[in-house]
Coordinates of N, CA and C in Angstrom, one line a residue:
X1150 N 0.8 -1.2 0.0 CA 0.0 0.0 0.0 C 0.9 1.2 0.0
X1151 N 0.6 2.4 -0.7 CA 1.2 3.4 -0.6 C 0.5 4.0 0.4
X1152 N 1.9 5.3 0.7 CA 2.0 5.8 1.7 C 0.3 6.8 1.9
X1153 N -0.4 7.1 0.6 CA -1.2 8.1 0.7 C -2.8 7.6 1.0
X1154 N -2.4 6.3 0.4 CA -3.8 5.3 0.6 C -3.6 5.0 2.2
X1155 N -2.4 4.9 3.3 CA -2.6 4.3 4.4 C -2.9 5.7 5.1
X1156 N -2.6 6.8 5.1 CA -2.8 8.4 5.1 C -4.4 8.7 4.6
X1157 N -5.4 8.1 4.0 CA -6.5 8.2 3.6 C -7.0 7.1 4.6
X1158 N -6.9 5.7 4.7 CA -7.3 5.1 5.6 C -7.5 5.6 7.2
X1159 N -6.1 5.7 7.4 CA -5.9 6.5 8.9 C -7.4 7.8 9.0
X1160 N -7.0 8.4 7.9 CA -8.1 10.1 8.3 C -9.4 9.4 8.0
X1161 N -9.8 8.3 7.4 CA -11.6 7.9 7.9 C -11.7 7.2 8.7
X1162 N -10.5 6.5 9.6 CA -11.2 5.3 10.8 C -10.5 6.8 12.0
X1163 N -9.9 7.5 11.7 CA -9.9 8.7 12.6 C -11.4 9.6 12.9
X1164 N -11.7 9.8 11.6 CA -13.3 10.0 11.0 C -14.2 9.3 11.9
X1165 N -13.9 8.1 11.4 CA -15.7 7.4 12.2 C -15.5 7.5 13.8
X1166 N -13.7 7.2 14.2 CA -14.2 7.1 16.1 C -14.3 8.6 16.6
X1167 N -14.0 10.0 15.7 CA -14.8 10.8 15.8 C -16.2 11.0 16.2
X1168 N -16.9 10.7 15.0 CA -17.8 10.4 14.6 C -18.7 9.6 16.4
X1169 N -18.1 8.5 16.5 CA -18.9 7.5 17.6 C -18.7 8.1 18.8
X1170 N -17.6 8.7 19.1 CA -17.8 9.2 20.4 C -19.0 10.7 20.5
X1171 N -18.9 11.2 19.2 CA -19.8 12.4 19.2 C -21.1 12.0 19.2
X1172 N -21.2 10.6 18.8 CA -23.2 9.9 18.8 C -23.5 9.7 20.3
X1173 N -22.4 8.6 20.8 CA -22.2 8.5 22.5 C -22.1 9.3 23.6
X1174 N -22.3 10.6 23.0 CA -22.3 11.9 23.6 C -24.2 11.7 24.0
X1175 N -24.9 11.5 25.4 CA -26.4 11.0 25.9 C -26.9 12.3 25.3
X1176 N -28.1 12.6 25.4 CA -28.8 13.3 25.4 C -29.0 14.2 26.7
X1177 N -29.0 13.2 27.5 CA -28.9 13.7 29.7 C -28.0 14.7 29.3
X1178 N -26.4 14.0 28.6 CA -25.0 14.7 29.2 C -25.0 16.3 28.3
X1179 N -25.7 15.9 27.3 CA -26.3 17.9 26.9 C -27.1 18.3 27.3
X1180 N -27.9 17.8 27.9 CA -28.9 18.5 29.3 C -28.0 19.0 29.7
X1181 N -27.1 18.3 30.6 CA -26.6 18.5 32.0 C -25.4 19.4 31.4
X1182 N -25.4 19.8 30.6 CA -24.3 20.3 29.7 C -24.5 22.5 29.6
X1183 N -25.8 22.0 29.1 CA -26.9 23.1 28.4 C -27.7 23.8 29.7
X1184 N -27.7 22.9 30.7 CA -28.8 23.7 31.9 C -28.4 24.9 32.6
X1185 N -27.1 24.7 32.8 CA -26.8 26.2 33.4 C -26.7 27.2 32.5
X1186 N -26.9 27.4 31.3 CA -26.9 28.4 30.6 C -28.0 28.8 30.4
X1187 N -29.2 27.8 30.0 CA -30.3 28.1 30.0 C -31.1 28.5 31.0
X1188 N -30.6 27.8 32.6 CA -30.7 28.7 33.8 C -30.7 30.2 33.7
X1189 N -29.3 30.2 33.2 CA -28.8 31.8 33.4 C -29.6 32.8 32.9
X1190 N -30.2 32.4 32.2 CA -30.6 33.0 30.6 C -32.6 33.6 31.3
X1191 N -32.8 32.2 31.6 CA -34.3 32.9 32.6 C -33.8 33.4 33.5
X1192 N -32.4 33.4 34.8 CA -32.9 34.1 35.6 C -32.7 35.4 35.2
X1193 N -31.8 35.5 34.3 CA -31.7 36.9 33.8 C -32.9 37.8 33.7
X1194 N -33.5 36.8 32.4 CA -34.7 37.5 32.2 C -35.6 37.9 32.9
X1195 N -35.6 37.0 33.9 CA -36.7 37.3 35.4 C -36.3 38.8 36.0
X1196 N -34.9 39.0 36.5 CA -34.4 40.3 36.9 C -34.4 40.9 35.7
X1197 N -34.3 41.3 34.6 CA -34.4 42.3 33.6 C -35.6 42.5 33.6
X1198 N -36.6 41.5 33.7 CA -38.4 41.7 33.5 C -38.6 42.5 34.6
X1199 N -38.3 42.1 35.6 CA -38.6 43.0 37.2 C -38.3 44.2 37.3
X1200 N -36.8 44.5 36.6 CA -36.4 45.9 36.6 C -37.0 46.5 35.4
X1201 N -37.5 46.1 34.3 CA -38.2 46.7 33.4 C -39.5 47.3 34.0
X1202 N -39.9 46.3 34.8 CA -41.4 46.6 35.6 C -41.1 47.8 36.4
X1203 N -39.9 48.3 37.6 CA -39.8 48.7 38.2 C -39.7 50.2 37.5
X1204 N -38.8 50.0 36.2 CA -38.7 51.4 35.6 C -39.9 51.8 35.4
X1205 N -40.8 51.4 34.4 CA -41.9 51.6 34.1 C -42.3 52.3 34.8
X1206 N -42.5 51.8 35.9 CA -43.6 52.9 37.5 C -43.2 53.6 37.7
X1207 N -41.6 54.0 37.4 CA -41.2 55.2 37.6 C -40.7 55.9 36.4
X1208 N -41.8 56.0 35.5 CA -41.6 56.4 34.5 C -40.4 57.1 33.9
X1209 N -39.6 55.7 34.1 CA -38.4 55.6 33.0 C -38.6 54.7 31.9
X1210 N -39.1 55.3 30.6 CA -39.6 54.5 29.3 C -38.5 54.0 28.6
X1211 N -37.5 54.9 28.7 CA -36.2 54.2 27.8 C -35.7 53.6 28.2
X1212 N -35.5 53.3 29.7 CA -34.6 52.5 30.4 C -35.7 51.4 30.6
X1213 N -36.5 51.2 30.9 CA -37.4 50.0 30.9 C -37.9 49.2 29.9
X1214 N -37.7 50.1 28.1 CA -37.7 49.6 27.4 C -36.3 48.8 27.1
X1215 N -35.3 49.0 27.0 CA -34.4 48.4 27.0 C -33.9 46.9 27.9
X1216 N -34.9 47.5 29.2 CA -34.4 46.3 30.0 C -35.6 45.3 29.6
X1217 N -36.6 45.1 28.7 CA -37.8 44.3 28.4 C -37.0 43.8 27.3
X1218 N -36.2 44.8 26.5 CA -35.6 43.9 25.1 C -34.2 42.9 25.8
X1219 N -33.9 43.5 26.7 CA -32.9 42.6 27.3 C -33.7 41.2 27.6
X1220 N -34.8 41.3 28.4 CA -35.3 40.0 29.1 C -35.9 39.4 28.0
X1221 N -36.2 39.9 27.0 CA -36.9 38.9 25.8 C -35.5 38.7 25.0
X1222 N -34.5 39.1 25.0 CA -33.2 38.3 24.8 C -33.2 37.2 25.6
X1223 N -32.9 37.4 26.8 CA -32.4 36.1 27.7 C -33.5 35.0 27.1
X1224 N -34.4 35.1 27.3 CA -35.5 34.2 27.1 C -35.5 33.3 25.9
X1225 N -35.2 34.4 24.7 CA -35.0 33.9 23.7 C -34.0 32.7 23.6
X1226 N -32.8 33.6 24.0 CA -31.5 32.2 24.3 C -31.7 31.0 24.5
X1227 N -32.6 31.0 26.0 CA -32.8 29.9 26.5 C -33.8 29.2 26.2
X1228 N -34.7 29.7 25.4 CA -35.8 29.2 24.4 C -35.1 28.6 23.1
X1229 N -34.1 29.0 22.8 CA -33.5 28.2 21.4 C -32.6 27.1 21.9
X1230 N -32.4 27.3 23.0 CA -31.6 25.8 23.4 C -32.5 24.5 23.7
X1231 N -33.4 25.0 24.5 CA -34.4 24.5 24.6 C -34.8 23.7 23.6
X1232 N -34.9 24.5 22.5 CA -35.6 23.6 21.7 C -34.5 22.7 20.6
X1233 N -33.4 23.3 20.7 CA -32.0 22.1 20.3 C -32.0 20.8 21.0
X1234 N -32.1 20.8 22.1 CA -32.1 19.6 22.9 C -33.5 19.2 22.4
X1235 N -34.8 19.8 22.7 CA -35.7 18.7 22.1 C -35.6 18.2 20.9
X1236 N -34.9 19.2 20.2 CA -34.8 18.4 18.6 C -33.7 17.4 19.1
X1237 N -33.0 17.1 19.5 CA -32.1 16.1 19.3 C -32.0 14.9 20.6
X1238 N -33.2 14.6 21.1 CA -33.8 13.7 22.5 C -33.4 12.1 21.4
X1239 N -32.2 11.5 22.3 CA -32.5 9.8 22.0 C -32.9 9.5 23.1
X1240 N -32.5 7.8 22.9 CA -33.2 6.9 23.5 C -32.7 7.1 25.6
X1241 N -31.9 7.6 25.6 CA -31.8 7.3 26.7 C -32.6 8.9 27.6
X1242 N -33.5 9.6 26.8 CA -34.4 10.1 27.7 C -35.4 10.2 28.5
X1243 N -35.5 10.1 29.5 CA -37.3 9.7 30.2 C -38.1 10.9 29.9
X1244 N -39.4 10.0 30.0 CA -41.2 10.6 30.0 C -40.8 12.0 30.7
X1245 N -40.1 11.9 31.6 CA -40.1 12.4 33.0 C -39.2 14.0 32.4
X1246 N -37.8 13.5 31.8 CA -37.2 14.8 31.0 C -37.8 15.4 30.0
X1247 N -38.2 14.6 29.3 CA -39.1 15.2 28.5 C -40.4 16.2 28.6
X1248 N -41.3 15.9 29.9 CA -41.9 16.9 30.5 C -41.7 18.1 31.1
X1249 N -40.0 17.6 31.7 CA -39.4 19.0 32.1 C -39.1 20.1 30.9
X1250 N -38.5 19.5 29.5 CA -37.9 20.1 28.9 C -39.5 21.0 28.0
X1251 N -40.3 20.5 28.1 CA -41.6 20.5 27.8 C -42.4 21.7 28.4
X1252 N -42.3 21.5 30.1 CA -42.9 23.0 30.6 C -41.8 23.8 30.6
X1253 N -40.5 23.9 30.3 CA -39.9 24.8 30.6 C -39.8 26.0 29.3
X1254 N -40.2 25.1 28.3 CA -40.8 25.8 26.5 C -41.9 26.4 26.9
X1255 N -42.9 25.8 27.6 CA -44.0 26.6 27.4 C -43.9 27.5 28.3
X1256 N -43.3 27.8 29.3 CA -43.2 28.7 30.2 C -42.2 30.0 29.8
X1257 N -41.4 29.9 28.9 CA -40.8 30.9 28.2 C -41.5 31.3 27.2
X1258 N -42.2 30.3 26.3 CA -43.5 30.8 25.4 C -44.3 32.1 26.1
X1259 N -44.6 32.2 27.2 CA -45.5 32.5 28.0 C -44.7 33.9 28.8
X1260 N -43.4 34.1 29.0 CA -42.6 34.9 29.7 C -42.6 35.6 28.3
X1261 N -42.3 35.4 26.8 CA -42.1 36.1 25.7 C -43.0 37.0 25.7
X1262 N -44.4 36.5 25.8 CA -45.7 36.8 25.3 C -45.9 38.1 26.4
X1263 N -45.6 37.8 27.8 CA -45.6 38.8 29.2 C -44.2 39.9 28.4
X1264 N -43.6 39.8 27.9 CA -42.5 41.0 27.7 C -42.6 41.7 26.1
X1265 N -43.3 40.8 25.3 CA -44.0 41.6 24.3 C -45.4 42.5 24.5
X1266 N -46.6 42.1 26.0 CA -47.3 43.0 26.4 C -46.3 43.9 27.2
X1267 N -45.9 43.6 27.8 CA -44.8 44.6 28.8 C -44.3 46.0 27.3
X1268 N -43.6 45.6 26.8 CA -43.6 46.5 25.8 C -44.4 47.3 25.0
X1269 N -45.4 46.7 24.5 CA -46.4 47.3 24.2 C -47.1 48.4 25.3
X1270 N -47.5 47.8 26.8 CA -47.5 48.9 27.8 C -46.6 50.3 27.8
X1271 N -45.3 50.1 27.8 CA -44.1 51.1 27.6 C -44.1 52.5 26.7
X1272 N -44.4 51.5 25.4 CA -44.8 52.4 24.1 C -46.3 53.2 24.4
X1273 N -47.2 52.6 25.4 CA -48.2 53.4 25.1 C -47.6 54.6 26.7
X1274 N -47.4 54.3 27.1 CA -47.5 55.1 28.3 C -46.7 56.4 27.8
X1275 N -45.2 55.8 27.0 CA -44.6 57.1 26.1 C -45.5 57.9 25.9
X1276 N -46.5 57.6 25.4 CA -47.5 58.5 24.8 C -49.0 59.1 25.4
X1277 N -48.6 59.2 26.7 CA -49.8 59.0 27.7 C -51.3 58.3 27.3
X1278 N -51.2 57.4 26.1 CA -52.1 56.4 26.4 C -52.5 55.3 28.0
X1279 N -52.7 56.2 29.0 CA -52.3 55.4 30.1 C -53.3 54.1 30.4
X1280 N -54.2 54.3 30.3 CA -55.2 53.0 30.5 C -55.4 52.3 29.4
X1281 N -54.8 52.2 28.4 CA -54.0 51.4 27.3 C -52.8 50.9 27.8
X1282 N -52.1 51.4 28.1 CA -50.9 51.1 28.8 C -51.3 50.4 30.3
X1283 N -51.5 50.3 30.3 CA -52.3 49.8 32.2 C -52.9 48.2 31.6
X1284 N -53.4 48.0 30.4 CA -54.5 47.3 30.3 C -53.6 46.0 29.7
X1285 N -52.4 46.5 28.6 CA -51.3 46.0 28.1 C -50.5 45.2 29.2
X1286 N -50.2 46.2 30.1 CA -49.7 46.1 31.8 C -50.5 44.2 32.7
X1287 N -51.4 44.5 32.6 CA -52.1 43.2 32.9 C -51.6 42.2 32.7
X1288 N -52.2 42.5 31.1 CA -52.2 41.3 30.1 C -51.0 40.5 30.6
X1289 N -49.4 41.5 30.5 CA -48.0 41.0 30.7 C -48.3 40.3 32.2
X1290 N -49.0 40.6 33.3 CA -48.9 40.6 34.6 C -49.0 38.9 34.8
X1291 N -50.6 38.7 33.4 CA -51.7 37.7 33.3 C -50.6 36.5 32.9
X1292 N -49.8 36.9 31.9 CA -49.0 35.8 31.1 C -47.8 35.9 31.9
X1293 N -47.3 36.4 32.8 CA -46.2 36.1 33.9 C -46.6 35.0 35.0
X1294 N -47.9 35.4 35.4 CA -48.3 34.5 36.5 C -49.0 32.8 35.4
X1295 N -49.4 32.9 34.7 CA -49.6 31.8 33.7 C -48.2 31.1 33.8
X1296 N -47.1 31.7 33.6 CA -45.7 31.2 33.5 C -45.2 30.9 34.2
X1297 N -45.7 30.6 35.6 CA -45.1 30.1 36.9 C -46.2 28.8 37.0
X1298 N -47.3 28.4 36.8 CA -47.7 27.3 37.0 C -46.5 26.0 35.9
X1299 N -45.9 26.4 35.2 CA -45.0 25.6 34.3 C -43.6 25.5 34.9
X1300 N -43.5 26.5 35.6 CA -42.3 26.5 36.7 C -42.5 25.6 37.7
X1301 N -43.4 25.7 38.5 CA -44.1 25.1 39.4 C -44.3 23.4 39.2
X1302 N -44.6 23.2 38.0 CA -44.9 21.7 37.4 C -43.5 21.3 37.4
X1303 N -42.3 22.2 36.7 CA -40.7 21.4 36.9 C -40.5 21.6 38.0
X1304 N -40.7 22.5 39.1 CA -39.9 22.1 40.5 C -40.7 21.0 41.4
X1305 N -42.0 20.3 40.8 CA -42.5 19.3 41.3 C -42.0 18.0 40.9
X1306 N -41.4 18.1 39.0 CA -41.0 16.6 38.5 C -39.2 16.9 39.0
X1307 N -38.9 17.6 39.4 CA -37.6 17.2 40.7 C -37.8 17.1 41.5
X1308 N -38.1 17.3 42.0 CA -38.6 17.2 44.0 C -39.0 15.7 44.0
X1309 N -40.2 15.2 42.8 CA -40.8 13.8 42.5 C -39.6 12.4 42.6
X1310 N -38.4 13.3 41.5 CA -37.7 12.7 40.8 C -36.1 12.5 41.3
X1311 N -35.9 12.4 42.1 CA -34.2 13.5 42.5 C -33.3 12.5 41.5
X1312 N -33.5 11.2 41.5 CA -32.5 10.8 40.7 C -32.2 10.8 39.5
X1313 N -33.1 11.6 38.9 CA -33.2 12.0 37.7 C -32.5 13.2 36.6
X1314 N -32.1 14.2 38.2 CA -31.6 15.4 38.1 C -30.6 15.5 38.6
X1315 N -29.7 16.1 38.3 CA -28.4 16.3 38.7 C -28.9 17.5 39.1
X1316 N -28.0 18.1 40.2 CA -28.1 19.3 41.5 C -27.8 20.4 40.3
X1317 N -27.3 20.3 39.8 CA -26.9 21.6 38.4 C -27.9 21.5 37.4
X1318 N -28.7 20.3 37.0 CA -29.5 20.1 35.9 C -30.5 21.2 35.9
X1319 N -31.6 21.1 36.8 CA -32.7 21.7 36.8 C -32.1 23.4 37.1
X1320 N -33.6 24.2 36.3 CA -33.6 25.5 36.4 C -34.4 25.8 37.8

């Protein structure tokens, strides 16, 4: 065999145990890989949403607008990972992750929806539309607290579950 054919061999069985160790990579071990960012990412949003709320009341429009597009960043983040991991769930995940990974989408779904009313409140108040802005205000208040029963349901399938979850896993 020449030297370039054993130099081609080498680079595809280098190739495929690439390859196998990157398949043998769990689905859990990018959970448990992925969760603290995705953590970080809601709590962020949670404090950027709170301080967006806070400016608001004290009618600071620019600064509370900015901190709502901040929190519907975070959210987003952790809404696109979110849904990388569900796109790519094998065999070795439970009923059980899957429900977590499950309310933790719809609960960002629902945190988006609260910081897109949140904003829309902001813009109207700019313009002393106030009980437009008040009513917008709810709505965000209505789909925040909606977003905690989905929080609520993951801190129950841990508590349920412990062995399921690594102390770092859950948000």
């Amino acid at each position: 065999m020449s030297k370039y054919i054993k130099l081609i061999i080498f680079i595809l069985i280098l190739g495929i145990i690439s390859a196998a160790i990157l398949y043998m990579d769990s689905s859990v071990d990018n959970m448990n890989k992925l969760m603290p960012e995705i953590s970080d990412g809601i709590v962020n949003g949670d404090k950027d949403y709170n301080d967006a709320v806070d400016l608001v009341n004290n009618k600071s429009y620019a600064n509370s607008m900015n901190k709502a597009i901040s929190a519907g960043n975070n959210y987003n983040n952790s809404l696109n990972k979110l849904h990388i991991l569900k796109n790519n769930f094998t065999s070795d995940i439970t009923q059980v992750h899957k429900d977590y990974i499950n309310d933790a989408i719809l609960e960002l779904e629902l945190k988006l929806k609260a910081v897109d009313k949140l904003k829309e409140s902001i813009e109207c108040f700019e313009v002393n539309y106030n009980y437009t802005g008040s009513e917008y205000g709810f709505e965000a208040n209505d789909y925040m607290n909606q977003s905690m029963s989905y929080k609520n349901e993951r801190d129950s399938l841990v508590s349920e579950n412990p062995k399921l979850f690594k102390q770092n896993f859950f948000i």
